[in-house]
mmCIF file of C-alpha atoms and ligand atoms in Angstrom:
data_model
loop_
_atom_site.group_PDB
_atom_site.id
_atom_site.type_symbol
_atom_site.label_atom_id
_atom_site.label_comp_id
_atom_site.label_asym_id
_atom_site.label_seq_id
_atom_site.Cartn_x
_atom_site.Cartn_y
_atom_site.Cartn_z
ATOM 1 C CA MET S 30 -12.543 24.496 4.268
ATOM 2 C CA THR S 31 -15.371 23.304 2.099
ATOM 3 C CA ALA S 32 -13.541 22.496 -1.130
ATOM 4 C CA GLY S 33 -11.740 19.201 -1.395
ATOM 5 C CA ARG S 34 -11.729 16.884 1.555
ATOM 6 C CA ASN S 35 -10.115 16.489 4.899
ATOM 7 C CA ALA S 36 -6.885 14.521 4.749
ATOM 8 C CA PRO S 37 -7.142 12.132 7.710
ATOM 9 C CA PHE S 38 -3.674 11.268 8.985
ATOM 10 C CA ILE S 39 -4.436 10.659 12.609
ATOM 11 C CA PRO S 40 -3.494 7.117 13.589
ATOM 12 C CA GLY S 41 -7.085 6.002 13.702
ATOM 13 C CA PRO S 42 -9.817 6.346 12.700
ATOM 14 C CA THR S 43 -8.100 5.989 9.361
ATOM 15 C CA ASN S 44 -9.107 6.744 5.848
ATOM 16 C CA MET S 45 -12.192 4.624 5.104
ATOM 17 C CA PRO S 46 -12.213 3.308 1.541
ATOM 18 C CA GLU S 47 -15.291 3.967 -0.567
ATOM 19 C CA ARG S 48 -15.823 0.214 -0.892
ATOM 20 C CA LEU S 49 -16.290 -0.095 2.855
ATOM 21 C CA ARG S 50 -18.550 2.938 3.047
ATOM 22 C CA LEU S 51 -20.763 1.503 0.316
ATOM 23 C CA ALA S 52 -20.796 -1.917 1.972
ATOM 24 C CA MET S 53 -22.304 -0.242 5.011
ATOM 25 C CA ASP S 54 -24.757 1.928 3.092
ATOM 26 C CA ILE S 55 -27.488 -0.675 3.456
ATOM 27 C CA ALA S 56 -30.791 -1.203 5.171
ATOM 28 C CA LEU S 57 -30.692 -2.494 8.711
ATOM 29 C CA GLU S 58 -31.182 -6.199 8.872
ATOM 30 C CA ASP S 59 -32.567 -9.064 10.889
ATOM 31 C CA GLN S 60 -29.791 -10.417 13.086
ATOM 32 C CA ARG S 61 -31.799 -13.592 13.703
ATOM 33 C CA ALA S 62 -32.541 -14.330 10.055
ATOM 34 C CA PRO S 63 -31.879 -17.936 9.039
ATOM 35 C CA ASP S 64 -29.154 -16.893 6.625
ATOM 36 C CA PHE S 65 -27.359 -14.585 9.076
ATOM 37 C CA PRO S 66 -25.114 -17.332 10.544
ATOM 38 C CA VAL S 67 -23.526 -18.155 7.199
ATOM 39 C CA PHE S 68 -22.423 -14.546 6.990
ATOM 40 C CA VAL S 69 -21.205 -14.395 10.602
ATOM 41 C CA LEU S 70 -19.303 -17.679 10.531
ATOM 42 C CA GLY S 71 -17.422 -16.406 7.486
ATOM 43 C CA LEU S 72 -16.311 -13.381 9.502
ATOM 44 C CA PHE S 73 -14.870 -15.553 12.278
ATOM 45 C CA ARG S 74 -13.142 -17.768 9.715
ATOM 46 C CA ASP S 75 -11.457 -14.834 7.994
ATOM 47 C CA LEU S 76 -10.623 -12.931 11.166
ATOM 48 C CA LYS S 77 -8.690 -16.016 12.229
ATOM 49 C CA ARG S 78 -6.641 -15.619 9.082
ATOM 50 C CA ILE S 79 -5.884 -11.998 9.970
ATOM 51 C CA PHE S 80 -4.975 -12.827 13.581
ATOM 52 C CA LYS S 81 -3.158 -15.940 12.298
ATOM 53 C CA THR S 82 -4.784 -18.419 14.601
ATOM 54 C CA ASP S 83 -6.182 -21.853 13.876
ATOM 55 C CA ARG S 84 -6.537 -22.931 17.471
ATOM 56 C CA GLY S 85 -7.956 -19.766 19.038
ATOM 57 C CA GLU S 86 -11.392 -18.177 18.983
ATOM 58 C CA ILE S 87 -12.136 -14.656 17.806
ATOM 59 C CA PHE S 88 -14.796 -12.595 19.515
ATOM 60 C CA ILE S 89 -16.382 -9.518 17.993
ATOM 61 C CA PHE S 90 -17.839 -7.123 20.533
ATOM 62 C CA PRO S 91 -19.585 -3.845 19.933
ATOM 63 C CA GLY S 92 -17.028 -1.491 21.419
ATOM 64 C CA SER S 93 -13.643 0.055 20.855
ATOM 65 C CA GLY S 94 -10.131 -1.107 21.636
ATOM 66 C CA THR S 95 -10.615 -0.203 25.282
ATOM 67 C CA GLY S 96 -13.543 -2.618 25.444
ATOM 68 C CA GLY S 97 -11.261 -5.258 23.924
ATOM 69 C CA TRP S 98 -8.724 -4.693 26.720
ATOM 70 C CA GLU S 99 -11.486 -5.060 29.276
ATOM 71 C CA ALA S 100 -12.833 -8.229 27.669
ATOM 72 C CA ALA S 101 -9.381 -9.824 27.597
ATOM 73 C CA ILE S 102 -8.637 -9.018 31.222
ATOM 74 C CA THR S 103 -11.965 -9.625 32.920
ATOM 75 C CA ASN S 104 -12.527 -12.986 31.247
ATOM 76 C CA THR S 105 -9.221 -14.491 32.243
ATOM 77 C CA LEU S 106 -8.094 -12.961 35.558
ATOM 78 C CA SER S 107 -9.363 -12.562 39.109
ATOM 79 C CA PRO S 108 -9.116 -9.535 41.410
ATOM 80 C CA GLY S 109 -5.795 -9.637 43.240
ATOM 81 C CA ASP S 110 -3.990 -11.490 40.424
ATOM 82 C CA THR S 111 -0.533 -10.196 39.621
ATOM 83 C CA VAL S 112 0.075 -8.858 36.139
ATOM 84 C CA LEU S 113 3.435 -7.852 34.653
ATOM 85 C CA ALA S 114 3.272 -4.827 32.365
ATOM 86 C CA SER S 115 5.355 -1.962 31.047
ATOM 87 C CA ARG S 116 4.477 1.653 30.324
ATOM 88 C CA PHE S 117 6.068 3.656 27.569
ATOM 89 C CA GLY S 118 3.211 5.666 26.092
ATOM 90 C CA GLN S 119 -0.365 6.683 26.694
ATOM 91 C CA PHE S 120 -1.920 3.389 25.577
ATOM 92 C CA SER S 121 0.358 1.057 27.513
ATOM 93 C CA HIS S 122 -0.317 3.386 30.457
ATOM 94 C CA LEU S 123 -4.096 3.229 30.020
ATOM 95 C CA TRP S 124 -4.158 -0.565 29.848
ATOM 96 C CA VAL S 125 -2.336 -0.727 33.186
ATOM 97 C CA ASP S 126 -4.842 1.745 34.617
ATOM 98 C CA LEU S 127 -7.752 -0.386 33.385
ATOM 99 C CA CYS S 128 -6.247 -3.489 35.007
ATOM 100 C CA ARG S 129 -5.835 -1.677 38.322
ATOM 101 C CA ARG S 130 -9.426 -0.495 38.236
ATOM 102 C CA HIS S 131 -10.411 -4.151 37.959
ATOM 103 C CA GLY S 132 -8.527 -4.920 41.163
ATOM 104 C CA LEU S 133 -5.483 -6.518 39.574
ATOM 105 C CA GLU S 134 -2.030 -6.077 41.109
ATOM 106 C CA VAL S 135 -0.050 -4.628 38.247
ATOM 107 C CA GLU S 136 3.731 -4.579 38.391
ATOM 108 C CA ALA S 137 4.313 -1.857 35.832
ATOM 109 C CA ILE S 138 7.851 -1.274 34.614
ATOM 110 C CA ASP S 139 8.247 2.331 33.508
ATOM 111 C CA VAL S 140 10.334 2.715 30.399
ATOM 112 C CA ASP S 141 11.414 5.898 28.610
ATOM 113 C CA TRP S 142 8.826 6.964 26.081
ATOM 114 C CA GLY S 143 10.389 6.152 22.721
ATOM 115 C CA GLU S 144 11.366 2.638 23.751
ATOM 116 C CA GLY S 145 9.194 -0.458 23.901
ATOM 117 C CA VAL S 146 8.634 -3.544 25.999
ATOM 118 C CA PRO S 147 11.785 -4.205 28.098
ATOM 119 C CA VAL S 148 12.154 -7.875 27.224
ATOM 120 C CA ALA S 149 15.281 -8.467 29.338
ATOM 121 C CA ARG S 150 13.566 -7.049 32.416
ATOM 122 C CA TYR S 151 10.478 -9.159 31.728
ATOM 123 C CA ALA S 152 12.750 -12.225 31.405
ATOM 124 C CA GLU S 153 14.463 -11.422 34.680
ATOM 125 C CA ARG S 154 11.167 -10.933 36.538
ATOM 126 C CA LEU S 155 9.589 -14.067 35.065
ATOM 127 C CA GLY S 156 12.672 -16.118 35.899
ATOM 128 C CA ALA S 157 12.508 -14.939 39.508
ATOM 129 C CA ASP S 158 8.811 -15.770 39.798
ATOM 130 C CA THR S 159 9.258 -19.457 40.550
ATOM 131 C CA ALA S 160 5.956 -19.535 42.461
ATOM 132 C CA HIS S 161 4.205 -18.389 39.285
ATOM 133 C CA GLU S 162 2.401 -15.552 40.972
ATOM 134 C CA ILE S 163 2.349 -13.558 37.751
ATOM 135 C CA LYS S 164 -0.818 -14.607 35.947
ATOM 136 C CA ALA S 165 -0.549 -12.440 32.850
ATOM 137 C CA VAL S 166 2.034 -10.461 30.926
ATOM 138 C CA LEU S 167 0.928 -7.411 28.957
ATOM 139 C CA VAL S 168 2.516 -6.280 25.724
ATOM 140 C CA CYS S 169 1.453 -3.196 23.814
ATOM 141 C CA HIS S 170 2.585 -4.372 20.409
ATOM 142 C CA ASN S 171 2.402 -0.973 18.762
ATOM 143 C CA GLU S 172 2.368 2.047 21.065
ATOM 144 C CA THR S 173 0.397 4.521 19.002
ATOM 145 C CA ALA S 174 1.344 7.475 21.190
ATOM 146 C CA THR S 175 5.053 7.211 20.443
ATOM 147 C CA GLY S 176 5.236 5.183 17.218
ATOM 148 C CA VAL S 177 7.023 2.265 18.847
ATOM 149 C CA THR S 178 6.645 -1.401 17.942
ATOM 150 C CA SER S 179 7.673 -4.071 20.433
ATOM 151 C CA ASP S 180 8.875 -7.601 19.928
ATOM 152 C CA VAL S 181 6.061 -9.949 20.922
ATOM 153 C CA ALA S 182 7.927 -13.092 19.859
ATOM 154 C CA ALA S 183 10.779 -12.160 22.199
ATOM 155 C CA VAL S 184 8.356 -11.898 25.118
ATOM 156 C CA ARG S 185 7.018 -15.348 24.251
ATOM 157 C CA ALA S 186 10.611 -16.618 24.203
ATOM 158 C CA ALA S 187 11.183 -15.090 27.660
ATOM 159 C CA LEU S 188 8.072 -16.824 29.007
ATOM 160 C CA ASP S 189 9.186 -20.124 27.510
ATOM 161 C CA ALA S 190 12.749 -19.770 28.785
ATOM 162 C CA ALA S 191 11.392 -19.284 32.289
ATOM 163 C CA ASP S 192 8.914 -22.105 31.722
ATOM 164 C CA HIS S 193 6.330 -19.634 32.960
ATOM 165 C CA PRO S 194 2.596 -20.273 32.490
ATOM 166 C CA ALA S 195 1.404 -16.631 32.549
ATOM 167 C CA LEU S 196 -1.013 -15.596 29.829
ATOM 168 C CA LEU S 197 0.529 -13.460 27.094
ATOM 169 C CA CYS S 198 -1.878 -10.571 26.445
ATOM 170 C CA VAL S 199 -1.184 -8.347 23.466
ATOM 171 C CA ASP S 200 -2.657 -5.003 22.507
ATOM 172 C CA GLY S 201 -2.737 -5.182 18.725
ATOM 173 C CA VAL S 202 -5.073 -2.227 18.237
ATOM 174 C CA SER S 203 -2.725 -0.380 15.889
ATOM 175 C CA SER S 204 -0.811 -3.394 14.610
ATOM 176 C CA ILE S 205 -3.188 -6.210 13.664
ATOM 177 C CA ALA S 206 -4.092 -6.045 9.959
ATOM 178 C CA SER S 207 -1.282 -3.537 9.307
ATOM 179 C CA ILE S 208 1.946 -5.104 10.519
ATOM 180 C CA ASP S 209 3.063 -8.668 11.071
ATOM 181 C CA PHE S 210 1.130 -10.387 13.830
ATOM 182 C CA ARG S 211 1.106 -14.128 14.486
ATOM 183 C CA MET S 212 -1.176 -15.203 17.278
ATOM 184 C CA ASP S 213 -0.486 -18.963 17.261
ATOM 185 C CA GLU S 214 3.178 -18.848 16.320
ATOM 186 C CA TRP S 215 3.969 -16.292 19.020
ATOM 187 C CA GLY S 216 1.854 -18.111 21.575
ATOM 188 C CA VAL S 217 -0.345 -15.092 22.184
ATOM 189 C CA ASP S 218 -3.196 -15.935 24.555
ATOM 190 C CA LEU S 219 -5.198 -12.744 24.178
ATOM 191 C CA ALA S 220 -4.968 -10.412 21.215
ATOM 192 C CA VAL S 221 -6.975 -7.191 21.144
ATOM 193 C CA SER S 222 -7.827 -5.089 18.135
ATOM 194 C CA GLY S 223 -10.334 -2.463 17.071
ATOM 195 C CA SER S 224 -12.125 -1.661 13.852
ATOM 196 C CA GLN S 225 -10.919 1.895 13.216
ATOM 197 C CA LYS S 226 -7.261 1.367 12.374
ATOM 198 C CA GLY S 227 -5.890 -1.358 10.105
ATOM 199 C CA PHE S 228 -9.405 -2.599 9.423
ATOM 200 C CA MET S 229 -10.219 0.836 7.943
ATOM 201 C CA LEU S 230 -13.716 0.912 9.461
ATOM 202 C CA PRO S 231 -15.493 3.318 11.763
ATOM 203 C CA THR S 232 -14.906 2.830 15.478
ATOM 204 C CA GLY S 233 -17.406 0.410 16.989
ATOM 205 C CA LEU S 234 -16.028 -3.108 16.963
ATOM 206 C CA ALA S 235 -13.571 -4.633 19.396
ATOM 207 C CA MET S 236 -12.066 -7.855 18.170
ATOM 208 C CA VAL S 237 -10.421 -10.182 20.649
ATOM 209 C CA GLY S 238 -8.536 -13.373 19.909
ATOM 210 C CA ALA S 239 -8.416 -15.906 22.743
ATOM 211 C CA SER S 240 -6.217 -19.004 22.813
ATOM 212 C CA GLU S 241 -7.372 -22.361 24.182
ATOM 213 C CA LYS S 242 -5.408 -21.537 27.332
ATOM 214 C CA ALA S 243 -7.210 -18.202 27.693
ATOM 215 C CA LEU S 244 -10.577 -19.923 27.240
ATOM 216 C CA GLU S 245 -9.588 -22.431 29.912
ATOM 217 C CA ALA S 246 -8.604 -19.567 32.254
ATOM 218 C CA ALA S 247 -12.020 -17.996 31.613
ATOM 219 C CA ARG S 248 -13.706 -20.959 33.287
ATOM 220 C CA SER S 249 -12.366 -19.990 36.707
ATOM 221 C CA ALA S 250 -11.588 -16.252 36.353
ATOM 222 C CA GLN S 251 -13.473 -14.198 38.914
ATOM 223 C CA CYS S 252 -13.397 -10.641 37.551
ATOM 224 C CA PRO S 253 -17.009 -9.490 37.245
ATOM 225 C CA ARG S 254 -18.203 -9.374 33.653
ATOM 226 C CA CYS S 255 -21.449 -9.586 31.764
ATOM 227 C CA PHE S 256 -21.473 -7.722 28.462
ATOM 228 C CA PHE S 257 -17.987 -8.993 27.642
ATOM 229 C CA ASP S 258 -18.412 -12.551 28.872
ATOM 230 C CA PHE S 259 -16.640 -14.994 26.549
ATOM 231 C CA ALA S 260 -18.936 -17.819 27.699
ATOM 232 C CA ASP S 261 -22.067 -16.108 26.369
ATOM 233 C CA MET S 262 -20.281 -15.404 23.124
ATOM 234 C CA VAL S 263 -19.026 -18.970 22.717
ATOM 235 C CA ARG S 264 -22.516 -20.363 23.311
ATOM 236 C CA THR S 265 -24.144 -18.249 20.616
ATOM 237 C CA ASN S 266 -21.259 -17.600 18.197
ATOM 238 C CA ARG S 267 -20.841 -21.268 17.425
ATOM 239 C CA ASP S 268 -24.202 -21.138 15.636
ATOM 240 C CA GLY S 269 -23.423 -17.808 13.993
ATOM 241 C CA PHE S 270 -25.389 -15.605 16.399
ATOM 242 C CA PHE S 271 -24.584 -13.190 19.214
ATOM 243 C CA PRO S 272 -25.802 -12.957 22.803
ATOM 244 C CA TYR S 273 -27.143 -9.457 22.120
ATOM 245 C CA THR S 274 -27.964 -7.299 19.137
ATOM 246 C CA PRO S 275 -24.833 -7.145 17.005
ATOM 247 C CA ALA S 276 -23.751 -4.049 15.091
ATOM 248 C CA THR S 277 -24.913 -5.538 11.803
ATOM 249 C CA THR S 278 -23.944 -2.571 9.651
ATOM 250 C CA LEU S 279 -20.392 -2.614 10.970
ATOM 251 C CA LEU S 280 -20.272 -6.362 10.440
ATOM 252 C CA ARG S 281 -21.124 -5.795 6.762
ATOM 253 C CA GLY S 282 -18.279 -3.292 6.677
ATOM 254 C CA LEU S 283 -16.022 -5.837 8.345
ATOM 255 C CA ARG S 284 -16.882 -8.327 5.608
ATOM 256 C CA ALA S 285 -15.704 -5.841 2.972
ATOM 257 C CA SER S 286 -12.615 -4.978 5.033
ATOM 258 C CA LEU S 287 -11.607 -8.630 5.325
ATOM 259 C CA ASP S 288 -12.165 -9.064 1.592
ATOM 260 C CA MET S 289 -9.907 -6.101 0.840
ATOM 261 C CA LEU S 290 -7.158 -7.277 3.191
ATOM 262 C CA LEU S 291 -7.233 -10.840 1.908
ATOM 263 C CA GLU S 292 -7.416 -9.798 -1.748
ATOM 264 C CA GLU S 293 -4.319 -7.642 -1.324
ATOM 265 C CA GLY S 294 -2.716 -10.413 0.707
ATOM 266 C CA LEU S 295 -1.494 -9.836 4.258
ATOM 267 C CA ASP S 296 2.175 -9.916 3.296
ATOM 268 C CA ASN S 297 1.539 -7.229 0.697
ATOM 269 C CA VAL S 298 -0.406 -5.174 3.221
ATOM 270 C CA PHE S 299 2.536 -5.368 5.641
ATOM 271 C CA ALA S 300 5.064 -4.565 2.896
ATOM 272 C CA ARG S 301 2.991 -1.570 1.796
ATOM 273 C CA HIS S 302 2.865 -0.216 5.314
ATOM 274 C CA HIS S 303 6.609 -0.715 5.705
ATOM 275 C CA ARG S 304 7.406 1.050 2.462
ATOM 276 C CA LEU S 305 5.064 3.964 3.149
ATOM 277 C CA ALA S 306 6.485 4.334 6.658
ATOM 278 C CA GLY S 307 9.977 4.361 5.160
ATOM 279 C CA GLY S 308 9.064 7.454 3.142
ATOM 280 C CA VAL S 309 7.830 9.248 6.261
ATOM 281 C CA ARG S 310 11.028 8.370 8.098
ATOM 282 C CA ARG S 311 13.119 9.739 5.258
ATOM 283 C CA ALA S 312 11.085 12.942 5.306
ATOM 284 C CA VAL S 313 11.672 13.344 9.037
ATOM 285 C CA GLU S 314 15.398 12.892 8.484
ATOM 286 C CA ALA S 315 15.392 15.431 5.647
ATOM 287 C CA TRP S 316 13.616 17.937 7.884
ATOM 288 C CA GLY S 317 16.448 17.500 10.372
ATOM 289 C CA LEU S 318 13.966 16.296 12.989
ATOM 290 C CA ALA S 319 13.913 13.190 15.134
ATOM 291 C CA LEU S 320 11.336 10.527 15.785
ATOM 292 C CA CYS S 321 10.153 9.881 19.298
ATOM 293 C CA ALA S 322 11.097 6.209 18.725
ATOM 294 C CA LYS S 323 14.687 6.103 19.897
ATOM 295 C CA GLU S 324 16.169 3.413 17.704
ATOM 296 C CA PRO S 325 15.309 1.814 14.360
ATOM 297 C CA LYS S 326 14.357 -1.432 16.087
ATOM 298 C CA TRP S 327 11.417 0.397 17.659
ATOM 299 C CA TYR S 328 10.224 2.184 14.495
ATOM 300 C CA SER S 329 6.551 1.645 13.841
ATOM 301 C CA ASP S 330 5.227 1.045 10.363
ATOM 302 C CA THR S 331 1.793 2.406 11.276
ATOM 303 C CA VAL S 332 2.493 5.706 13.011
ATOM 304 C CA SER S 333 5.400 8.119 13.366
ATOM 305 C CA ALA S 334 5.636 10.516 16.304
ATOM 306 C CA ILE S 335 7.824 13.425 15.211
ATOM 307 C CA GLN S 336 9.609 15.693 17.669
ATOM 308 C CA VAL S 337 9.541 19.420 16.998
ATOM 309 C CA PRO S 338 12.607 21.475 17.954
ATOM 310 C CA ASP S 339 12.804 23.021 21.426
ATOM 311 C CA GLY S 340 10.927 26.276 21.670
ATOM 312 C CA PHE S 341 8.102 25.148 19.363
ATOM 313 C CA ASP S 342 4.762 23.647 20.267
ATOM 314 C CA ALA S 343 3.798 20.530 18.300
ATOM 315 C CA ASN S 344 0.132 21.201 19.129
ATOM 316 C CA ASP S 345 0.421 24.337 16.995
ATOM 317 C CA VAL S 346 1.626 22.260 14.048
ATOM 318 C CA VAL S 347 -1.439 20.048 14.358
ATOM 319 C CA LYS S 348 -3.732 23.054 14.695
ATOM 320 C CA MET S 349 -2.186 24.942 11.788
ATOM 321 C CA ALA S 350 -2.289 21.861 9.553
ATOM 322 C CA TYR S 351 -5.980 21.421 10.276
ATOM 323 C CA LEU S 352 -7.099 25.038 10.125
ATOM 324 C CA ARG S 353 -5.068 26.091 7.117
ATOM 325 C CA TYR S 354 -4.719 22.924 5.045
ATOM 326 C CA ASN S 355 -7.548 20.659 6.221
ATOM 327 C CA LEU S 356 -5.009 18.041 7.220
ATOM 328 C CA SER S 357 -5.623 16.021 10.379
ATOM 329 C CA LEU S 358 -2.433 15.024 12.172
ATOM 330 C CA GLY S 359 -2.235 13.295 15.538
ATOM 331 C CA LEU S 360 -1.560 15.343 18.656
ATOM 332 C CA GLY S 361 1.123 14.338 21.118
ATOM 333 C CA LEU S 362 -0.546 12.683 24.098
ATOM 334 C CA SER S 363 0.115 13.073 27.786
ATOM 335 C CA LYS S 364 3.879 13.154 28.534
ATOM 336 C CA VAL S 365 4.771 14.063 24.947
ATOM 337 C CA ALA S 366 1.940 16.595 24.455
ATOM 338 C CA GLY S 367 3.372 19.629 22.678
ATOM 339 C CA ALA S 368 6.635 17.820 22.010
ATOM 340 C CA VAL S 369 5.550 15.586 19.128
ATOM 341 C CA PHE S 370 2.979 15.473 16.386
ATOM 342 C CA ARG S 371 2.009 12.195 14.782
ATOM 343 C CA ILE S 372 1.428 11.068 11.252
ATOM 344 C CA GLY S 373 -0.711 7.955 11.056
ATOM 345 C CA HIS S 374 0.306 5.840 8.073
ATOM 346 C CA LEU S 375 -1.994 2.890 8.294
ATOM 347 C CA GLY S 376 -5.038 1.620 6.515
ATOM 348 C CA ALA S 377 -6.103 2.376 2.953
ATOM 349 C CA LEU S 378 -3.147 4.464 1.847
ATOM 350 C CA ASN S 379 -0.791 4.951 -1.046
ATOM 351 C CA GLU S 380 2.253 7.057 -1.828
ATOM 352 C CA LEU S 381 0.476 10.142 -3.124
ATOM 353 C CA MET S 382 -1.860 10.289 -0.167
ATOM 354 C CA LEU S 383 1.048 10.175 2.218
ATOM 355 C CA LEU S 384 2.953 12.785 0.237
ATOM 356 C CA SER S 385 0.026 15.143 0.813
ATOM 357 C CA ALA S 386 0.366 14.627 4.570
ATOM 358 C CA LEU S 387 4.092 15.294 4.356
ATOM 359 C CA ALA S 388 3.516 18.431 2.267
ATOM 360 C CA GLY S 389 0.903 19.696 4.707
ATOM 361 C CA SER S 390 3.140 18.962 7.708
ATOM 362 C CA GLU S 391 6.002 20.748 6.039
ATOM 363 C CA MET S 392 3.897 23.808 5.243
ATOM 364 C CA ALA S 393 2.417 23.963 8.721
ATOM 365 C CA MET S 394 5.842 23.729 10.306
ATOM 366 C CA ARG S 395 7.207 26.471 8.062
ATOM 367 C CA ASP S 396 4.173 28.654 8.810
ATOM 368 C CA LEU S 397 5.128 28.428 12.473
ATOM 369 C CA GLY S 398 8.762 29.254 11.837
ATOM 370 C CA ILE S 399 10.120 25.757 12.350
ATOM 371 C CA PRO S 400 13.244 25.752 10.210
ATOM 372 C CA VAL S 401 12.656 22.980 7.705
ATOM 373 C CA GLU S 402 13.870 23.253 4.124
ATOM 374 C CA PRO S 403 10.853 23.782 1.818
ATOM 375 C CA GLY S 404 10.054 20.599 -0.036
ATOM 376 C CA SER S 405 12.822 18.618 1.639
ATOM 377 C CA GLY S 406 10.640 16.024 3.333
ATOM 378 C CA VAL S 407 8.411 15.560 0.329
ATOM 379 C CA ALA S 408 11.437 15.197 -1.956
ATOM 380 C CA ALA S 409 13.057 12.593 0.287
ATOM 381 C CA ALA S 410 9.849 10.580 0.505
ATOM 382 C CA GLU S 411 9.256 10.871 -3.239
ATOM 383 C CA GLU S 412 12.688 9.447 -3.923
ATOM 384 C CA HIS S 413 12.067 6.603 -1.524
ATOM 385 C CA TYR S 414 8.763 5.774 -3.170
ATOM 386 C CA ARG S 415 10.147 6.093 -6.691
ATOM 387 C CA THR S 416 13.179 3.966 -6.065
ATOM 388 C CA THR S 417 11.345 1.247 -4.185
ATOM 389 C CA ALA S 418 8.346 1.093 -6.523
ATOM 390 C CA ARG S 419 7.368 -2.138 -8.183
ATOM 391 C CA PRO S 420 8.379 -2.258 -11.861
ATOM 392 C CA VAL S 421 5.537 -1.508 -14.272
ATOM 393 C CA ASP S 422 4.955 -3.105 -17.624
ATOM 394 C CA MET S 423 4.965 -0.076 -19.926
ATOM 395 C CA SER S 424 3.700 -2.147 -22.844
ATOM 396 C CA ARG S 425 0.384 -2.567 -21.060
ATOM 397 C CA GLY S 426 -2.523 -0.455 -22.265
ATOM 398 C CA ALA S 427 -2.522 2.094 -25.034
ATOM 399 C CA THR S 428 -1.222 5.633 -25.215
ATOM 400 C CA ALA S 429 -3.609 8.028 -26.888
ATOM 401 C CA ALA S 430 -2.316 9.696 -30.037
ATOM 402 C CA ILE S 431 -3.932 13.070 -30.540
HETATM 403 C C1 PLP K 633 -2.422 0.848 20.900
HETATM 404 C C2 PLP K 633 -3.804 1.257 21.312
HETATM 405 N N1 PLP K 633 -4.422 0.546 22.251
HETATM 406 C C3 PLP K 633 -5.654 0.854 22.663
HETATM 407 C C4 PLP K 633 -6.323 1.924 22.148
HETATM 408 C C5 PLP K 633 -7.675 2.240 22.660
HETATM 409 O O1 PLP K 633 -8.583 1.999 21.662
HETATM 410 P P1 PLP K 633 -9.974 2.776 21.549
HETATM 411 O O2 PLP K 633 -9.647 4.223 21.477
HETATM 412 O O3 PLP K 633 -10.539 2.206 20.288
HETATM 413 O O4 PLP K 633 -10.761 2.421 22.736
HETATM 414 C C6 PLP K 633 -5.734 2.688 21.157
HETATM 415 C C7 PLP K 633 -6.429 3.839 20.565
HETATM 416 O O5 PLP K 633 -5.901 4.596 19.812
HETATM 417 C C8 PLP K 633 -4.441 2.349 20.736
HETATM 418 O O6 PLP K 633 -3.818 3.047 19.784
#
């Protein structure tokens, strides 16, 4: 396993580009230096562009996505508050669990894994809540465990139709910076992300967007908090500092990540993810397998959870792929453990990289006796990539004559 390199196709941490690694290969620095704020304020400015908010604030905490969940919840809610949520995968489940551990009353609607946020049921519940007891509505935008993307704008529309003031809290850990996300336009009050997925960085930063309404709620929210307190952040961030020692090296990486995302252009980043995901979906079809996501409207452009046929263990596919081909695929989690394996297709990726993951998956499945036609998935994805590729100008550059 020493030659070549590991092919990382878990849905986060993702494949870190060399440019980001080099940006972080620096000496540690003085986080109170007079020129530090200029650097930090630029990060907030550009993160707002990624979250698509002019009116909100972005907070950067040392932490992971889970810390972002905790920051969002503890800053804006009080123990005993009612929260409306839905569970359809390990991450939507864990967020509910975190809320309950903070003393919140979570009404969790259980949905079949493979579907997403049940907007009609949310609408019904919000409409019935004329006393406005529900203080927050949770949406896991992209359920990484099942490869399901939910419709955040539709949840906003349901809140508006019911004229309901609950905060709209969105888990964007595996969506923000990879697929379309519009904090202001969708009226998102709290948006949570982490550094190790679409931002292509190591784990270690939790990024949380908070609307004006969320910041207002933070003034009276009673959940205990200290490390994640928005108020401490606001006080120091406005001058470009932090209330405690920031992860300066990761912040330098974040600078490079934002530069890469903005240079490519967010719309191009989203289109690239969509096109790459399309190739994976065609491969799955060619293998004669099914996605965990039940209908195209749920298909995620950042991760595909692929069901193996009955009688086979998807964990073995993941293990074989790693041990024999040095390919890291995502395991099925919790309820779908053993039933699905996942291919993460987010971050710094192109067609050929993804084809290697499809080839490795195909080989591992065949090694285990799963009846897939050799080369079928790779061929289907290749055709998708070829036929949807941008035209090239063949007159550019020279061709060597030997
Ligand atoms: C959708 C989603 N939310 C939350 C999390 C938790 O994030 P972390 O593992 O960074 O704490 C993850 C992690 O994979 C995730 O995919």
